[in-house]
Amino acid sequence: MFKGQSYDEKNFFLVAGPCVIESEELLLEVATKVSAICKDLGIPYIFKSSYRKANRTSASSFTGLGDDMGLGLLKKTGQAFSLPTTTDIHAHDEAAHAAEYADVLQIPAFLCRQTDLLVAAGETGKVINVKKGQFLSGPSMKFAVEKIRNTGNNKVILTERGTTFGYQDLVVDYRNIPWMKEHGVPVVMDCTHSLQQPNQTSGVTGGNPAMIGTIAKAALAAGADGLFIETHPNPAVALSDGANMLQLDQLESLLRQLVKLRKAL
């Protein structure tokens, strides 16, 4: 997956980028900054941005620039920086099309039990990253893994992204990291979506980005193989999930701390 990148094999890997593809300029700005940091620190890097956001709170929320344009910009960014890329898919008929542009297909947490979606994703032969549902335990994710493996595709990643806690908050149960590693797959901690504060009456999901570093450090201590961090130059004007994204100029200092922690572990 990380062919062509120079990195420390003992390091965690990073999945990072803006939540949604807003413009080519945004993708290039983030990829330029993050790829340079990761190269310097020896961190394997997957560039992430969603070409379509289907699971929005409000019908008026931004959903994307259009499928072909978004996917084309994603592929162009990956090629420009020699990076693997990932994006969400939301339905079985999106899988084959998205696989023509992305190296890793991501299954959103709300859809992690959708059999036809998991099977279609697995049949592409791509790496499949399944986010654990906010309503599921780590051990129960074995069934998602089995559905993909039954297609003959063993390239599966699982991502912890918090568990529903009441109506407007999430909590991270770090037991899920070693539990999901028992399924024989790499496990990633989503350090930004696990800090969402969903179901706000404003129709815009809230967040607590000040805790991103805490979530990331605890995840590495619990044995996470990778970290997922959405980042944006100015989260206040982001078109999706601005409330829980990390400001881009804060990423380098955090990653330097995390590399030191990983080496200590």
Coordinates of C-alpha atoms in Angstrom, one line a residue, residues 121-208:
A121 CA -16.2 -3.3 -1.9
G122 CA -14.4 -6.6 -1.3
E123 CA -14.9 -7.7 -4.9
T124 CA -13.0 -4.7 -6.2
G125 CA -9.8 -6.2 -4.7
K126 CA -8.9 -2.9 -3.1
V127 CA -7.9 -2.4 0.5
I128 CA -11.2 -2.0 2.5
N129 CA -11.2 0.1 5.6
V130 CA -14.4 -0.5 7.6
K131 CA -15.3 1.9 10.4
K132 CA -16.8 0.3 13.5
G133 CA -20.4 1.3 13.9
Q134 CA -21.1 3.6 16.8
F135 CA -23.6 1.0 17.9
L136 CA -21.2 -2.1 17.8
S137 CA -18.5 -3.6 19.9
G138 CA -15.1 -4.5 18.6
P139 CA -15.6 -8.3 18.8
S140 CA -18.8 -8.0 16.7
M141 CA -16.8 -6.5 13.8
K142 CA -15.6 -10.0 13.0
F143 CA -18.7 -10.4 10.8
A144 CA -17.8 -7.4 8.7
V145 CA -14.3 -8.8 8.2
E146 CA -15.8 -12.2 7.2
K147 CA -18.1 -10.7 4.6
I148 CA -15.1 -9.1 2.8
R149 CA -12.8 -12.1 3.2
N150 CA -15.5 -14.3 1.7
T151 CA -15.1 -12.4 -1.6
G152 CA -11.4 -13.6 -1.6
N153 CA -10.2 -10.2 -0.5
N154 CA -8.1 -10.3 2.7
K155 CA -7.0 -6.7 2.6
V156 CA -9.1 -5.4 5.4
I157 CA -8.6 -2.6 8.0
L158 CA -10.9 -1.8 10.9
T159 CA -11.2 1.7 12.4
E160 CA -12.5 2.6 15.9
R161 CA -14.4 5.8 15.9
G162 CA -16.2 5.9 19.2
T163 CA -19.4 4.6 20.6
T164 CA -22.7 6.5 21.0
F165 CA -23.1 7.9 24.4
G166 CA -26.5 9.4 25.0
Y167 CA -27.9 11.5 22.1
Q168 CA -25.2 14.1 21.5
D169 CA -21.8 12.6 22.4
L170 CA -19.5 9.7 21.8
V171 CA -17.1 7.8 24.1
V172 CA -14.0 5.8 23.1
D173 CA -13.7 2.3 24.6
Y174 CA -10.0 1.5 24.1
R175 CA -10.7 -2.2 24.7
N176 CA -12.0 -2.2 21.1
I177 CA -8.5 -1.8 19.7
P178 CA -7.0 -5.0 21.0
W179 CA -10.3 -6.8 20.5
M180 CA -10.4 -5.8 16.8
K181 CA -6.7 -6.7 16.3
E182 CA -7.8 -10.3 17.3
H183 CA -9.5 -10.4 13.9
G184 CA -6.1 -10.4 12.3
V185 CA -6.3 -7.0 10.7
P186 CA -4.6 -3.6 11.2
V187 CA -6.6 -1.3 13.5
V188 CA -6.9 2.4 13.1
M189 CA -8.1 5.0 15.6
D190 CA -10.2 7.8 14.1
C191 CA -9.1 10.7 16.3
T192 CA -11.5 13.3 14.8
H193 CA -14.9 11.6 14.3
S194 CA -14.6 10.0 17.7
L195 CA -14.9 13.5 19.1
Q196 CA -18.0 14.5 17.2
Q197 CA -21.0 15.8 19.0
P198 CA -23.8 14.6 16.7
N199 CA -27.6 15.4 16.6
Q200 CA -27.3 19.1 17.3
T201 CA -30.6 21.0 16.9
S202 CA -28.7 23.4 14.6
G203 CA -28.4 20.7 12.0
V204 CA -24.6 20.9 12.1
T205 CA -22.6 18.3 14.0
G206 CA -20.4 19.7 16.8
G207 CA -17.0 18.5 18.0
N208 CA -14.2 18.8 20.5

